[in-house]
């Protein structure tokens, strides 16, 4: 597959030459939360055919943005991971996510898929460092069959797929209720009260959880008229 180019000696254009093709940034989004097996990527990126997935992965390898690894025991299976150059795209993708929460999300369309694991990057995008001052806690989130966790260490966050070894607090919630949290039509306290979620663990960690992640208020994209 021939790689298209803008043919511009410009940093922005050169970057888009590398990651501007359809699905490429979403592949990097998946790998930002840790190495993934080929099947994991297929499951998270429904609609991306196997041929195109293979081509995009080869492109990322060829351009030095991803490489092949072997997952540690007990998996011991081949997977893909980002290189240092690929990891440095993280802040740009997080900023795209923040912009999207404010200007692009709106209501979910009927034909749109959703994967709870995407929330791992969402936790990073919505994290409020000031609200986490002085907090050292590990939160585990269970959304239907999906598990992920966040380690808060003062003003920093590490969010990863999989269970936490020693969580200070655990939140179990249905996917439907979780979606309502993301579109801000439901709070965690309301979800617990209604029975669509449960929370257990350290009371202080649970009390602070609600203020750690701030979703920007959605805005409508309209052109400003000038007189």
mmCIF file with all atom_site columns, C-alpha atoms in Angstrom, residues 60-214:
data_model
loop_
_atom_site.group_PDB
_atom_site.id
_atom_site.type_symbol
_atom_site.label_atom_id
_atom_site.label_alt_id
_atom_site.label_comp_id
_atom_site.label_asym_id
_atom_site.label_entity_id
_atom_site.label_seq_id
_atom_site.pdbx_PDB_ins_code
_atom_site.Cartn_x
_atom_site.Cartn_y
_atom_site.Cartn_z
_atom_site.occupancy
_atom_site.B_iso_or_equiv
_atom_site.pdbx_formal_charge
_atom_site.auth_seq_id
_atom_site.auth_comp_id
_atom_site.auth_asym_id
_atom_site.auth_atom_id
_atom_site.pdbx_PDB_model_num
ATOM 1   C CA . UNK A 1 60  ? 3.678   1.719   12.556 1.00 0.00 ? 60  UNK A CA 1
ATOM 2   C CA . UNK A 1 61  ? 6.524   -0.800  12.752 1.00 0.00 ? 61  UNK A CA 1
ATOM 3   C CA . UNK A 1 62  ? 8.180   0.484   9.586  1.00 0.00 ? 62  UNK A CA 1
ATOM 4   C CA . UNK A 1 63  ? 8.031   4.082   10.807 1.00 0.00 ? 63  UNK A CA 1
ATOM 5   C CA . UNK A 1 64  ? 9.437   3.260   14.248 1.00 0.00 ? 64  UNK A CA 1
ATOM 6   C CA . UNK A 1 65  ? 6.253   3.997   16.199 1.00 0.00 ? 65  UNK A CA 1
ATOM 7   C CA . UNK A 1 66  ? 5.482   0.426   17.320 1.00 0.00 ? 66  UNK A CA 1
ATOM 8   C CA . UNK A 1 67  ? 7.315   -2.870  17.682 1.00 0.00 ? 67  UNK A CA 1
ATOM 9   C CA . UNK A 1 68  ? 6.575   -6.485  18.498 1.00 0.00 ? 68  UNK A CA 1
ATOM 10  C CA . UNK A 1 69  ? 6.991   -7.837  22.018 1.00 0.00 ? 69  UNK A CA 1
ATOM 11  C CA . UNK A 1 70  ? 6.151   -11.004 23.961 1.00 0.00 ? 70  UNK A CA 1
ATOM 12  C CA . UNK A 1 71  ? 3.813   -10.544 26.909 1.00 0.00 ? 71  UNK A CA 1
ATOM 13  C CA . UNK A 1 72  ? 5.177   -11.702 30.275 1.00 0.00 ? 72  UNK A CA 1
ATOM 14  C CA . UNK A 1 73  ? 3.906   -14.875 31.996 1.00 0.00 ? 73  UNK A CA 1
ATOM 15  C CA . UNK A 1 74  ? 1.336   -16.269 32.195 1.00 0.00 ? 74  UNK A CA 1
ATOM 16  C CA . UNK A 1 75  ? 0.327   -14.984 28.725 1.00 0.00 ? 75  UNK A CA 1
ATOM 17  C CA . UNK A 1 76  ? 3.670   -15.430 26.877 1.00 0.00 ? 76  UNK A CA 1
ATOM 18  C CA . UNK A 1 77  ? 2.003   -14.418 23.602 1.00 0.00 ? 77  UNK A CA 1
ATOM 19  C CA . UNK A 1 78  ? 3.150   -12.020 20.844 1.00 0.00 ? 78  UNK A CA 1
ATOM 20  C CA . UNK A 1 79  ? 1.846   -8.475  21.065 1.00 0.00 ? 79  UNK A CA 1
ATOM 21  C CA . UNK A 1 80  ? 2.462   -4.945  19.834 1.00 0.00 ? 80  UNK A CA 1
ATOM 22  C CA . UNK A 1 81  ? 3.778   -2.055  21.917 1.00 0.00 ? 81  UNK A CA 1
ATOM 23  C CA . UNK A 1 82  ? 4.680   1.554   21.247 1.00 0.00 ? 82  UNK A CA 1
ATOM 24  C CA . UNK A 1 83  ? 8.259   2.709   20.881 1.00 0.00 ? 83  UNK A CA 1
ATOM 25  C CA . UNK A 1 84  ? 9.534   5.820   22.637 1.00 0.00 ? 84  UNK A CA 1
ATOM 26  C CA . UNK A 1 85  ? 8.481   7.882   19.614 1.00 0.00 ? 85  UNK A CA 1
ATOM 27  C CA . UNK A 1 86  ? 5.006   6.347   19.710 1.00 0.00 ? 86  UNK A CA 1
ATOM 28  C CA . UNK A 1 87  ? 4.622   6.964   23.438 1.00 0.00 ? 87  UNK A CA 1
ATOM 29  C CA . UNK A 1 88  ? 5.412   10.651  22.922 1.00 0.00 ? 88  UNK A CA 1
ATOM 30  C CA . UNK A 1 89  ? 2.197   10.967  20.902 1.00 0.00 ? 89  UNK A CA 1
ATOM 31  C CA . UNK A 1 90  ? 0.306   10.394  24.166 1.00 0.00 ? 90  UNK A CA 1
ATOM 32  C CA . UNK A 1 91  ? -0.134  14.062  25.195 1.00 0.00 ? 91  UNK A CA 1
ATOM 33  C CA . UNK A 1 92  ? -1.418  14.967  21.726 1.00 0.00 ? 92  UNK A CA 1
ATOM 34  C CA . UNK A 1 93  ? -3.992  12.157  21.780 1.00 0.00 ? 93  UNK A CA 1
ATOM 35  C CA . UNK A 1 94  ? -5.071  13.069  25.316 1.00 0.00 ? 94  UNK A CA 1
ATOM 36  C CA . UNK A 1 95  ? -5.573  16.650  24.188 1.00 0.00 ? 95  UNK A CA 1
ATOM 37  C CA . UNK A 1 96  ? -7.660  15.430  21.245 1.00 0.00 ? 96  UNK A CA 1
ATOM 38  C CA . UNK A 1 97  ? -9.771  13.461  23.723 1.00 0.00 ? 97  UNK A CA 1
ATOM 39  C CA . UNK A 1 98  ? -10.271 16.540  25.933 1.00 0.00 ? 98  UNK A CA 1
ATOM 40  C CA . UNK A 1 99  ? -11.261 18.594  22.900 1.00 0.00 ? 99  UNK A CA 1
ATOM 41  C CA . UNK A 1 100 ? -13.660 15.850  21.811 1.00 0.00 ? 100 UNK A CA 1
ATOM 42  C CA . UNK A 1 101 ? -15.349 15.685  25.214 1.00 0.00 ? 101 UNK A CA 1
ATOM 43  C CA . UNK A 1 102 ? -16.032 19.391  24.975 1.00 0.00 ? 102 UNK A CA 1
ATOM 44  C CA . UNK A 1 103 ? -16.809 19.884  21.289 1.00 0.00 ? 103 UNK A CA 1
ATOM 45  C CA . UNK A 1 104 ? -17.513 16.551  19.559 1.00 0.00 ? 104 UNK A CA 1
ATOM 46  C CA . UNK A 1 105 ? -19.269 13.977  21.729 1.00 0.00 ? 105 UNK A CA 1
ATOM 47  C CA . UNK A 1 106 ? -22.930 14.820  22.093 1.00 0.00 ? 106 UNK A CA 1
ATOM 48  C CA . UNK A 1 107 ? -25.387 11.918  22.219 1.00 0.00 ? 107 UNK A CA 1
ATOM 49  C CA . UNK A 1 108 ? -24.358 8.434   21.227 1.00 0.00 ? 108 UNK A CA 1
ATOM 50  C CA . UNK A 1 109 ? -25.482 7.439   17.728 1.00 0.00 ? 109 UNK A CA 1
ATOM 51  C CA . UNK A 1 110 ? -27.304 4.142   17.220 1.00 0.00 ? 110 UNK A CA 1
ATOM 52  C CA . UNK A 1 111 ? -24.543 2.643   15.048 1.00 0.00 ? 111 UNK A CA 1
ATOM 53  C CA . UNK A 1 112 ? -21.657 3.647   17.327 1.00 0.00 ? 112 UNK A CA 1
ATOM 54  C CA . UNK A 1 113 ? -19.836 0.928   19.244 1.00 0.00 ? 113 UNK A CA 1
ATOM 55  C CA . UNK A 1 114 ? -18.500 1.423   22.750 1.00 0.00 ? 114 UNK A CA 1
ATOM 56  C CA . UNK A 1 115 ? -15.759 -0.413  24.613 1.00 0.00 ? 115 UNK A CA 1
ATOM 57  C CA . UNK A 1 116 ? -15.432 0.195   28.374 1.00 0.00 ? 116 UNK A CA 1
ATOM 58  C CA . UNK A 1 117 ? -11.659 -0.205  28.101 1.00 0.00 ? 117 UNK A CA 1
ATOM 59  C CA . UNK A 1 118 ? -11.468 3.113   26.281 1.00 0.00 ? 118 UNK A CA 1
ATOM 60  C CA . UNK A 1 119 ? -12.124 4.706   29.667 1.00 0.00 ? 119 UNK A CA 1
ATOM 61  C CA . UNK A 1 120 ? -8.530  3.943   30.688 1.00 0.00 ? 120 UNK A CA 1
ATOM 62  C CA . UNK A 1 121 ? -7.306  6.766   28.478 1.00 0.00 ? 121 UNK A CA 1
ATOM 63  C CA . UNK A 1 122 ? -10.381 8.802   29.417 1.00 0.00 ? 122 UNK A CA 1
ATOM 64  C CA . UNK A 1 123 ? -9.361  8.686   33.081 1.00 0.00 ? 123 UNK A CA 1
ATOM 65  C CA . UNK A 1 124 ? -6.035  10.234  32.149 1.00 0.00 ? 124 UNK A CA 1
ATOM 66  C CA . UNK A 1 125 ? -7.690  12.874  29.977 1.00 0.00 ? 125 UNK A CA 1
ATOM 67  C CA . UNK A 1 126 ? -10.156 13.954  32.687 1.00 0.00 ? 126 UNK A CA 1
ATOM 68  C CA . UNK A 1 127 ? -7.833  13.717  35.690 1.00 0.00 ? 127 UNK A CA 1
ATOM 69  C CA . UNK A 1 128 ? -7.644  16.838  37.866 1.00 0.00 ? 128 UNK A CA 1
ATOM 70  C CA . UNK A 1 129 ? -4.185  16.972  39.529 1.00 0.00 ? 129 UNK A CA 1
ATOM 71  C CA . UNK A 1 130 ? -5.194  19.720  41.958 1.00 0.00 ? 130 UNK A CA 1
ATOM 72  C CA . UNK A 1 131 ? -8.125  17.675  43.263 1.00 0.00 ? 131 UNK A CA 1
ATOM 73  C CA . UNK A 1 132 ? -5.748  14.754  43.900 1.00 0.00 ? 132 UNK A CA 1
ATOM 74  C CA . UNK A 1 133 ? -3.308  16.719  46.060 1.00 0.00 ? 133 UNK A CA 1
ATOM 75  C CA . UNK A 1 134 ? -2.189  14.616  49.015 1.00 0.00 ? 134 UNK A CA 1
ATOM 76  C CA . UNK A 1 135 ? -4.096  11.524  47.866 1.00 0.00 ? 135 UNK A CA 1
ATOM 77  C CA . UNK A 1 136 ? -2.366  8.156   47.499 1.00 0.00 ? 136 UNK A CA 1
ATOM 78  C CA . UNK A 1 137 ? -4.892  5.512   46.499 1.00 0.00 ? 137 UNK A CA 1
ATOM 79  C CA . UNK A 1 138 ? -5.582  2.758   43.987 1.00 0.00 ? 138 UNK A CA 1
ATOM 80  C CA . UNK A 1 139 ? -9.060  2.479   42.465 1.00 0.00 ? 139 UNK A CA 1
ATOM 81  C CA . UNK A 1 140 ? -10.320 -0.581  40.630 1.00 0.00 ? 140 UNK A CA 1
ATOM 82  C CA . UNK A 1 141 ? -13.205 -0.229  38.176 1.00 0.00 ? 141 UNK A CA 1
ATOM 83  C CA . UNK A 1 142 ? -15.353 -3.143  36.995 1.00 0.00 ? 142 UNK A CA 1
ATOM 84  C CA . UNK A 1 143 ? -17.610 -2.294  34.057 1.00 0.00 ? 143 UNK A CA 1
ATOM 85  C CA . UNK A 1 144 ? -19.479 -5.497  33.228 1.00 0.00 ? 144 UNK A CA 1
ATOM 86  C CA . UNK A 1 145 ? -16.636 -7.889  32.259 1.00 0.00 ? 145 UNK A CA 1
ATOM 87  C CA . UNK A 1 146 ? -14.007 -5.150  31.775 1.00 0.00 ? 146 UNK A CA 1
ATOM 88  C CA . UNK A 1 147 ? -11.493 -4.437  34.561 1.00 0.00 ? 147 UNK A CA 1
ATOM 89  C CA . UNK A 1 148 ? -9.124  -1.485  34.805 1.00 0.00 ? 148 UNK A CA 1
ATOM 90  C CA . UNK A 1 149 ? -7.566  0.518   37.577 1.00 0.00 ? 149 UNK A CA 1
ATOM 91  C CA . UNK A 1 150 ? -6.056  3.883   38.396 1.00 0.00 ? 150 UNK A CA 1
ATOM 92  C CA . UNK A 1 151 ? -3.197  4.579   40.783 1.00 0.00 ? 151 UNK A CA 1
ATOM 93  C CA . UNK A 1 152 ? -3.313  8.122   42.187 1.00 0.00 ? 152 UNK A CA 1
ATOM 94  C CA . UNK A 1 153 ? -0.084  9.416   43.691 1.00 0.00 ? 153 UNK A CA 1
ATOM 95  C CA . UNK A 1 154 ? -0.566  13.039  44.680 1.00 0.00 ? 154 UNK A CA 1
ATOM 96  C CA . UNK A 1 155 ? -1.014  14.996  41.472 1.00 0.00 ? 155 UNK A CA 1
ATOM 97  C CA . UNK A 1 156 ? -0.234  12.124  39.091 1.00 0.00 ? 156 UNK A CA 1
ATOM 98  C CA . UNK A 1 157 ? -2.246  9.229   37.690 1.00 0.00 ? 157 UNK A CA 1
ATOM 99  C CA . UNK A 1 158 ? -1.360  5.867   36.193 1.00 0.00 ? 158 UNK A CA 1
ATOM 100 C CA . UNK A 1 159 ? -4.347  4.176   34.546 1.00 0.00 ? 159 UNK A CA 1
ATOM 101 C CA . UNK A 1 160 ? -4.008  0.654   33.192 1.00 0.00 ? 160 UNK A CA 1
ATOM 102 C CA . UNK A 1 161 ? -6.058  -2.306  31.984 1.00 0.00 ? 161 UNK A CA 1
ATOM 103 C CA . UNK A 1 162 ? -6.563  -5.247  34.314 1.00 0.00 ? 162 UNK A CA 1
ATOM 104 C CA . UNK A 1 163 ? -7.228  -5.658  38.026 1.00 0.00 ? 163 UNK A CA 1
ATOM 105 C CA . UNK A 1 164 ? -5.312  -3.847  40.752 1.00 0.00 ? 164 UNK A CA 1
ATOM 106 C CA . UNK A 1 165 ? -3.239  -5.979  43.124 1.00 0.00 ? 165 UNK A CA 1
ATOM 107 C CA . UNK A 1 166 ? -4.297  -4.147  46.282 1.00 0.00 ? 166 UNK A CA 1
ATOM 108 C CA . UNK A 1 167 ? -7.097  -1.648  45.503 1.00 0.00 ? 167 UNK A CA 1
ATOM 109 C CA . UNK A 1 168 ? -8.063  0.834   48.182 1.00 0.00 ? 168 UNK A CA 1
ATOM 110 C CA . UNK A 1 169 ? -11.523 1.182   46.640 1.00 0.00 ? 169 UNK A CA 1
ATOM 111 C CA . UNK A 1 170 ? -13.524 -0.759  44.071 1.00 0.00 ? 170 UNK A CA 1
ATOM 112 C CA . UNK A 1 171 ? -16.363 0.474   41.881 1.00 0.00 ? 171 UNK A CA 1
ATOM 113 C CA . UNK A 1 172 ? -18.615 -2.026  40.071 1.00 0.00 ? 172 UNK A CA 1
ATOM 114 C CA . UNK A 1 173 ? -21.006 -0.560  37.519 1.00 0.00 ? 173 UNK A CA 1
ATOM 115 C CA . UNK A 1 174 ? -23.054 -1.642  34.516 1.00 0.00 ? 174 UNK A CA 1
ATOM 116 C CA . UNK A 1 175 ? -22.011 -0.478  31.070 1.00 0.00 ? 175 UNK A CA 1
ATOM 117 C CA . UNK A 1 176 ? -25.283 1.384   30.609 1.00 0.00 ? 176 UNK A CA 1
ATOM 118 C CA . UNK A 1 177 ? -24.781 3.328   33.849 1.00 0.00 ? 177 UNK A CA 1
ATOM 119 C CA . UNK A 1 178 ? -21.132 3.934   32.977 1.00 0.00 ? 178 UNK A CA 1
ATOM 120 C CA . UNK A 1 179 ? -22.159 5.481   29.666 1.00 0.00 ? 179 UNK A CA 1
ATOM 121 C CA . UNK A 1 180 ? -24.499 7.788   31.552 1.00 0.00 ? 180 UNK A CA 1
ATOM 122 C CA . UNK A 1 181 ? -21.602 8.850   33.747 1.00 0.00 ? 181 UNK A CA 1
ATOM 123 C CA . UNK A 1 182 ? -19.595 9.786   30.666 1.00 0.00 ? 182 UNK A CA 1
ATOM 124 C CA . UNK A 1 183 ? -22.401 11.870  29.160 1.00 0.00 ? 183 UNK A CA 1
ATOM 125 C CA . UNK A 1 184 ? -22.927 13.505  32.573 1.00 0.00 ? 184 UNK A CA 1
ATOM 126 C CA . UNK A 1 185 ? -26.578 12.480  32.886 1.00 0.00 ? 185 UNK A CA 1
ATOM 127 C CA . UNK A 1 186 ? -25.778 10.456  36.015 1.00 0.00 ? 186 UNK A CA 1
ATOM 128 C CA . UNK A 1 187 ? -23.416 10.794  38.967 1.00 0.00 ? 187 UNK A CA 1
ATOM 129 C CA . UNK A 1 188 ? -21.686 7.926   40.717 1.00 0.00 ? 188 UNK A CA 1
ATOM 130 C CA . UNK A 1 189 ? -23.639 8.666   43.900 1.00 0.00 ? 189 UNK A CA 1
ATOM 131 C CA . UNK A 1 190 ? -26.904 8.429   41.954 1.00 0.00 ? 190 UNK A CA 1
ATOM 132 C CA . UNK A 1 191 ? -25.784 5.175   40.320 1.00 0.00 ? 191 UNK A CA 1
ATOM 133 C CA . UNK A 1 192 ? -24.992 3.643   43.714 1.00 0.00 ? 192 UNK A CA 1
ATOM 134 C CA . UNK A 1 193 ? -28.308 4.844   45.139 1.00 0.00 ? 193 UNK A CA 1
ATOM 135 C CA . UNK A 1 194 ? -30.235 3.363   42.206 1.00 0.00 ? 194 UNK A CA 1
ATOM 136 C CA . UNK A 1 195 ? -28.431 0.032   42.464 1.00 0.00 ? 195 UNK A CA 1
ATOM 137 C CA . UNK A 1 196 ? -26.762 0.193   39.018 1.00 0.00 ? 196 UNK A CA 1
ATOM 138 C CA . UNK A 1 197 ? -23.375 0.570   40.734 1.00 0.00 ? 197 UNK A CA 1
ATOM 139 C CA . UNK A 1 198 ? -21.719 -0.414  43.987 1.00 0.00 ? 198 UNK A CA 1
ATOM 140 C CA . UNK A 1 199 ? -18.662 0.973   45.744 1.00 0.00 ? 199 UNK A CA 1
ATOM 141 C CA . UNK A 1 200 ? -16.566 -0.563  48.498 1.00 0.00 ? 200 UNK A CA 1
ATOM 142 C CA . UNK A 1 201 ? -13.273 0.075   50.239 1.00 0.00 ? 201 UNK A CA 1
ATOM 143 C CA . UNK A 1 202 ? -11.636 2.934   52.086 1.00 0.00 ? 202 UNK A CA 1
ATOM 144 C CA . UNK A 1 203 ? -14.301 5.566   52.895 1.00 0.00 ? 203 UNK A CA 1
ATOM 145 C CA . UNK A 1 204 ? -11.913 8.504   52.458 1.00 0.00 ? 204 UNK A CA 1
ATOM 146 C CA . UNK A 1 205 ? -10.736 7.270   49.045 1.00 0.00 ? 205 UNK A CA 1
ATOM 147 C CA . UNK A 1 206 ? -14.361 6.840   47.956 1.00 0.00 ? 206 UNK A CA 1
ATOM 148 C CA . UNK A 1 207 ? -15.307 10.315  49.159 1.00 0.00 ? 207 UNK A CA 1
ATOM 149 C CA . UNK A 1 208 ? -12.562 11.878  47.061 1.00 0.00 ? 208 UNK A CA 1
ATOM 150 C CA . UNK A 1 209 ? -13.232 9.818   43.946 1.00 0.00 ? 209 UNK A CA 1
ATOM 151 C CA . UNK A 1 210 ? -16.030 12.045  42.663 1.00 0.00 ? 210 UNK A CA 1
ATOM 152 C CA . UNK A 1 211 ? -13.770 15.093  42.446 1.00 0.00 ? 211 UNK A CA 1
ATOM 153 C CA . UNK A 1 212 ? -10.761 13.462  40.789 1.00 0.00 ? 212 UNK A CA 1
ATOM 154 C CA . UNK A 1 213 ? -12.120 13.397  37.246 1.00 0.00 ? 213 UNK A CA 1
ATOM 155 C CA . UNK A 1 214 ? -13.702 16.446  35.680 1.00 0.00 ? 214 UNK A CA 1
#
